[in-house]
Structures are given as C-alpha cells and as structure tokens.
mmCIF file of C-alpha atoms and ligand atoms in Angstrom:
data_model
loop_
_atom_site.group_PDB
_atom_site.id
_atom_site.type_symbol
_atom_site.label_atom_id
_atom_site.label_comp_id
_atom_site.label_asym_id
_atom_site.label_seq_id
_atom_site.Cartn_x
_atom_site.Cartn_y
_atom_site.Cartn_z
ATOM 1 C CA UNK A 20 69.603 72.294 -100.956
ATOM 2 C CA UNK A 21 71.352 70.821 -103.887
ATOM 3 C CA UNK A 22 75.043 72.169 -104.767
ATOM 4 C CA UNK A 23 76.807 71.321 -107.943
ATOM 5 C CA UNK A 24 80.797 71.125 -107.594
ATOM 6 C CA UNK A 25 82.371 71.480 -110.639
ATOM 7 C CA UNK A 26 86.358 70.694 -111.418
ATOM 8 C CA UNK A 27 88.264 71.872 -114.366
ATOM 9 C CA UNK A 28 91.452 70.705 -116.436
ATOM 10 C CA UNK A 29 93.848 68.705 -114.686
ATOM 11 C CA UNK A 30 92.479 68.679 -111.155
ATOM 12 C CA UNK A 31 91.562 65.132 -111.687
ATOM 13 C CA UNK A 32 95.935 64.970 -111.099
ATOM 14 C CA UNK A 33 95.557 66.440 -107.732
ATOM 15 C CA UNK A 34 97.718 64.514 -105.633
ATOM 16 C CA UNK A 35 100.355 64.155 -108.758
ATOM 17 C CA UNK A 36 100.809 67.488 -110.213
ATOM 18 C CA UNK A 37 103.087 70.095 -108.870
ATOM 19 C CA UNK A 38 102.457 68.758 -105.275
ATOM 20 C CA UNK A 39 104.047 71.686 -103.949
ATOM 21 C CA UNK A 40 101.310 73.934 -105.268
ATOM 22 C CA UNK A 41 98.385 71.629 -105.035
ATOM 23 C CA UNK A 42 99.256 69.449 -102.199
ATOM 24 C CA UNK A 43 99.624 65.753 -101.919
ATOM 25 C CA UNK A 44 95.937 64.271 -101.799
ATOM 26 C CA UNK A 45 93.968 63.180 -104.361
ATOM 27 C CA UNK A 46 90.756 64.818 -106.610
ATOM 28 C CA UNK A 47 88.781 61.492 -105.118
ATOM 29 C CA UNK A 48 90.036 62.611 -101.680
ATOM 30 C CA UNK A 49 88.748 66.388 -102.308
ATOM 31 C CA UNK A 50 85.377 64.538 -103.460
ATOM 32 C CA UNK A 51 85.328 62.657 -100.236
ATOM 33 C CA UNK A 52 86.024 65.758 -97.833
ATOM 34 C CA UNK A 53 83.522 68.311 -99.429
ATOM 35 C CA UNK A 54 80.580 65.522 -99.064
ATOM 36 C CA UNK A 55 81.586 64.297 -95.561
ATOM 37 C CA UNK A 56 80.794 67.770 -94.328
ATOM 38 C CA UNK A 57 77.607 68.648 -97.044
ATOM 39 C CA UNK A 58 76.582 65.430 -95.345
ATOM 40 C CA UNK A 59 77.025 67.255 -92.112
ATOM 41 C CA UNK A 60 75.454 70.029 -93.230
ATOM 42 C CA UNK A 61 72.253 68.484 -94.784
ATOM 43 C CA UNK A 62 73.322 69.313 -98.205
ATOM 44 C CA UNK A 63 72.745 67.055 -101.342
ATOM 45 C CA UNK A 64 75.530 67.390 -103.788
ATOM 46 C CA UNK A 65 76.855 66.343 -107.046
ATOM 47 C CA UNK A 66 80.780 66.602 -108.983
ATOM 48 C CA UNK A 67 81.990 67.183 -112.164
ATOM 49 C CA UNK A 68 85.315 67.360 -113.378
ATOM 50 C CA UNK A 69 85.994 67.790 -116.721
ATOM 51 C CA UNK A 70 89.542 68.375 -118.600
ATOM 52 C CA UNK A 71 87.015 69.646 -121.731
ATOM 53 C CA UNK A 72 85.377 73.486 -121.622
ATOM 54 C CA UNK A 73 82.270 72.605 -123.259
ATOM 55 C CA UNK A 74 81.914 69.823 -120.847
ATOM 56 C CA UNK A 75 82.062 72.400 -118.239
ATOM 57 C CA UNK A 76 79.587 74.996 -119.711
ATOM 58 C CA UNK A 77 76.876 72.106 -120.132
ATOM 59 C CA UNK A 78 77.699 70.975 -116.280
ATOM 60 C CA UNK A 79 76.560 74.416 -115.736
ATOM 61 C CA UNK A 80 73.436 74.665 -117.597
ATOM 62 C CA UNK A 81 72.778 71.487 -116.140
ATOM 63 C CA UNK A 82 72.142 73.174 -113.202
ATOM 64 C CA UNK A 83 69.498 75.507 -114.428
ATOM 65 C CA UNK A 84 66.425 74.962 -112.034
ATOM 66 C CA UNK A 85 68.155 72.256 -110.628
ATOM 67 C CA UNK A 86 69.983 73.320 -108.646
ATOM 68 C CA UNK A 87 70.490 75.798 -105.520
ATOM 69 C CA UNK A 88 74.200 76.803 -105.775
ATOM 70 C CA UNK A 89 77.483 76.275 -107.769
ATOM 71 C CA UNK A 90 81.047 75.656 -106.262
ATOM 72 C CA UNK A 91 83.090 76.023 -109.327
ATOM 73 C CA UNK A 92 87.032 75.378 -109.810
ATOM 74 C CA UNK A 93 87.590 76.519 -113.661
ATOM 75 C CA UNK A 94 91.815 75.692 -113.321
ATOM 76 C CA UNK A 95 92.871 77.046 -116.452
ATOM 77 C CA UNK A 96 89.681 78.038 -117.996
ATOM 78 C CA UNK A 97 89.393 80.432 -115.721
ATOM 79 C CA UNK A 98 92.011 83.295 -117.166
ATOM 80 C CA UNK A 99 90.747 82.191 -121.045
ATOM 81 C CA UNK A 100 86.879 81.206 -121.055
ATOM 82 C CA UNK A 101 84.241 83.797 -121.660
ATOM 83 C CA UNK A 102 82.250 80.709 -122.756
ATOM 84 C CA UNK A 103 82.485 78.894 -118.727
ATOM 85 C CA UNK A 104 81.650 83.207 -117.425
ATOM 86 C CA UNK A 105 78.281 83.631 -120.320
ATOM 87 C CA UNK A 106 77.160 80.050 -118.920
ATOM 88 C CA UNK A 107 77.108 81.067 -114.986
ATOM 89 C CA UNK A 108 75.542 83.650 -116.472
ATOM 90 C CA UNK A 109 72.941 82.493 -118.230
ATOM 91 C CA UNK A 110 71.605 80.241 -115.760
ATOM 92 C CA UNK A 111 71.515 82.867 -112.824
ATOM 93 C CA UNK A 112 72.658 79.864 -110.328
ATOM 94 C CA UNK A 113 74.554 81.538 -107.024
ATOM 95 C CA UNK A 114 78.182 80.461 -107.937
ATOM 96 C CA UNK A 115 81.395 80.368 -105.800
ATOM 97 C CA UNK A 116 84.653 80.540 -107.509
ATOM 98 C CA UNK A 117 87.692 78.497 -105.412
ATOM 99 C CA UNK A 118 91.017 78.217 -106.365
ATOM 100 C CA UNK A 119 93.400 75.599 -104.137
ATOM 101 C CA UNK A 120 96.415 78.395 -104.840
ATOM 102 C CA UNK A 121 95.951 81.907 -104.864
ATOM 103 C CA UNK A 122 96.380 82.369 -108.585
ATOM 104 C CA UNK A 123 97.120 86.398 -107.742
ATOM 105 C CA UNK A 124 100.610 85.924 -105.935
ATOM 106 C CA UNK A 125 101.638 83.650 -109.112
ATOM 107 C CA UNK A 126 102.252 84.490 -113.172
ATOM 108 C CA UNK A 127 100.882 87.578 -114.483
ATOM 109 C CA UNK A 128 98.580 85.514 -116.644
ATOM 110 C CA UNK A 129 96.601 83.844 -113.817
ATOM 111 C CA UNK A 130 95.746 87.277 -112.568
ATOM 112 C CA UNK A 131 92.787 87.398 -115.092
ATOM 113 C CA UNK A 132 89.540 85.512 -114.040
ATOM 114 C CA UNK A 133 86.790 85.855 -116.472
ATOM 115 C CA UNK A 134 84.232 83.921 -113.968
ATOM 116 C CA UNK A 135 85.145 85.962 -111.160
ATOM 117 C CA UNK A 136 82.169 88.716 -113.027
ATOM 118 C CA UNK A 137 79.871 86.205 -112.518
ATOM 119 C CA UNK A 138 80.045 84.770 -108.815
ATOM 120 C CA UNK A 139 79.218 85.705 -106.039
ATOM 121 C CA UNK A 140 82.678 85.358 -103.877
ATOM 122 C CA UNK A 141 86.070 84.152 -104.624
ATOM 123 C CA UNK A 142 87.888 81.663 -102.401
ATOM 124 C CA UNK A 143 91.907 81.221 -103.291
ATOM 125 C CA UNK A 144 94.560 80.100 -101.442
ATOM 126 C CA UNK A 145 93.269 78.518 -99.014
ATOM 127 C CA UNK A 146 94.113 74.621 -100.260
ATOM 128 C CA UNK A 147 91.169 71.889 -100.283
ATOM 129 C CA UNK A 148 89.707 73.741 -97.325
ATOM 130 C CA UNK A 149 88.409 76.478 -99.806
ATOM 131 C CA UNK A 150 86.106 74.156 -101.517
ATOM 132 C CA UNK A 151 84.230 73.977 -97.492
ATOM 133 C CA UNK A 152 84.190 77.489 -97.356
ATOM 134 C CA UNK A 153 82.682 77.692 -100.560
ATOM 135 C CA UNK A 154 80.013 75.432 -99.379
ATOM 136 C CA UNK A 155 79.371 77.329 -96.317
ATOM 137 C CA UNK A 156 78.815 80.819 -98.230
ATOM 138 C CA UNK A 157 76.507 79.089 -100.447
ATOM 139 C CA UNK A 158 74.297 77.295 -97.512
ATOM 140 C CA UNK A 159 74.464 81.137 -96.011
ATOM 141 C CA UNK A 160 72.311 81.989 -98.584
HETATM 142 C C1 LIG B 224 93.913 76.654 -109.986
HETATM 143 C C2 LIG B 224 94.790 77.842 -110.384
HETATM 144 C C3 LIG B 224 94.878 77.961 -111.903
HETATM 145 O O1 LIG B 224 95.690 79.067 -112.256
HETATM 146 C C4 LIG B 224 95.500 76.699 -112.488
HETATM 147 O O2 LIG B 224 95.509 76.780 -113.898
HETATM 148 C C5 LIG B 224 94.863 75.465 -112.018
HETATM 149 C C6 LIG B 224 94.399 75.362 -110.630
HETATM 150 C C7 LIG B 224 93.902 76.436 -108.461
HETATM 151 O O3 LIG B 224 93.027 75.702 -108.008
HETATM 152 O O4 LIG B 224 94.753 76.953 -107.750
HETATM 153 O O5 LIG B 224 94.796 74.473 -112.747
HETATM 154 O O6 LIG B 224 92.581 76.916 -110.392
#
C-alpha cells in the first residue's frame, strides 16, 4: 500500500508559526513521525508540501493509479480551492482530510472546506497525531 501525504501553505513553518496553535515541532519532525509508524505498519509512503495550489493539484493527479490513498493537509487552500476539491476528484484516490487545529472552533472563514466533499473522513484537532489517524483509516480500507 502506497499513501501520498500532502502539506499545504505554510506548514513547512511548523514549529515557527503561531506555536500556540500548531505546536512547537517541526514539518521535518511531522515527516519523521507519520513514516516511523507507516514503517510499522508496512506502508510505503511519499510527502509533498507545497506553499503553491497548482503544485498541490498536480501532487494529486500524481497519484492517479499510483497510488492507494491520500492524507491531505490543504492549510489555507482548503476554505478557497475548488481547484485542490475537482483534483481529489478527478482521480477517485481514497483521501483523508487532517487539520492539526480544529479549524471549526476558530474564524468564521475557516468553517468552509471545499475538500471536505471529496474525502472520505475529516481529522481536526487532534495536533500531529491526526496525520496517524489518517493513516490508520486509510490502511482500514
Ligand atoms: C490548518 C488550518 C487552516 O485553517 C490554516 O489555514 C492552516 C492549517 C490546520 O492544520 O489546522 O494553515 O489546516
């Protein structure tokens, strides 16, 4: 099983930005704890993080019969791209949306997720350890 993990804008300054929010380690740390346990799991898997949405919608059509799931973090994109939502769509790839906050306890704005239409199951709020939960739902599958 091959599972694509894909970062939006500004989570490569995890560890930096608003630390009270996102928490103090780093975006190579999060890399580091999400294949320690794939490992575990017997789970191949690849990152992504881009601050760019088109980056991000050819990340996912990169996995188009390549691979078996997506574990997607969208940051921002996710309450303005209809672009990031058409390309989960398009490639019919099972896809897990995770959020380190919960986005719905915080400004109106973030209360709006376009990809949430196209996954599977939402994790939020639940800090780095979201991104394993994510992993587990898709290995469930
Ligand atoms: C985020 C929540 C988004 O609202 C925000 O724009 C982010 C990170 C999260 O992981 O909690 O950049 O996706």
């Amino acid at each position: 099983m091959k599972i694509l993990v894909i970062n939006g804008p500004n989570l490569n300054m995890l560890g930096i930005r608003e630390p009270a929010i996102y928490g103090s380690q780093t975006y190579n740390d999060l890399i580091e704890m999400i294949r320690l346990e794939a490992d575990k799991m017997g789970v191949e898997t690849e990152f992504v993080q881009s601050n760019h949405e088109g980056d991000l919608v050819d990340a996912i059509q990169s996995a188009y019969n390549r691979c078996d799931g997506i574990i997607i973090n969208p940051a921002a994109y996710t309450h303005t791209s209809v672009a990031i939502l058409d390309a989960v769509k398009s490639v019919g790839v099972p896809t897990v949306e995770v959020h380190i906050s919960d986005p719905d306890t915080r400004e109106e704005f973030r209360k709006l997720s376009y990809i949430r239409l196209g996954c599977i199951a939402t994790v939020k709020g639940k800090g780095f350890a979201g991104y394993i939960e994510a992993l587990h739902i898709l290995a469930g599958k």
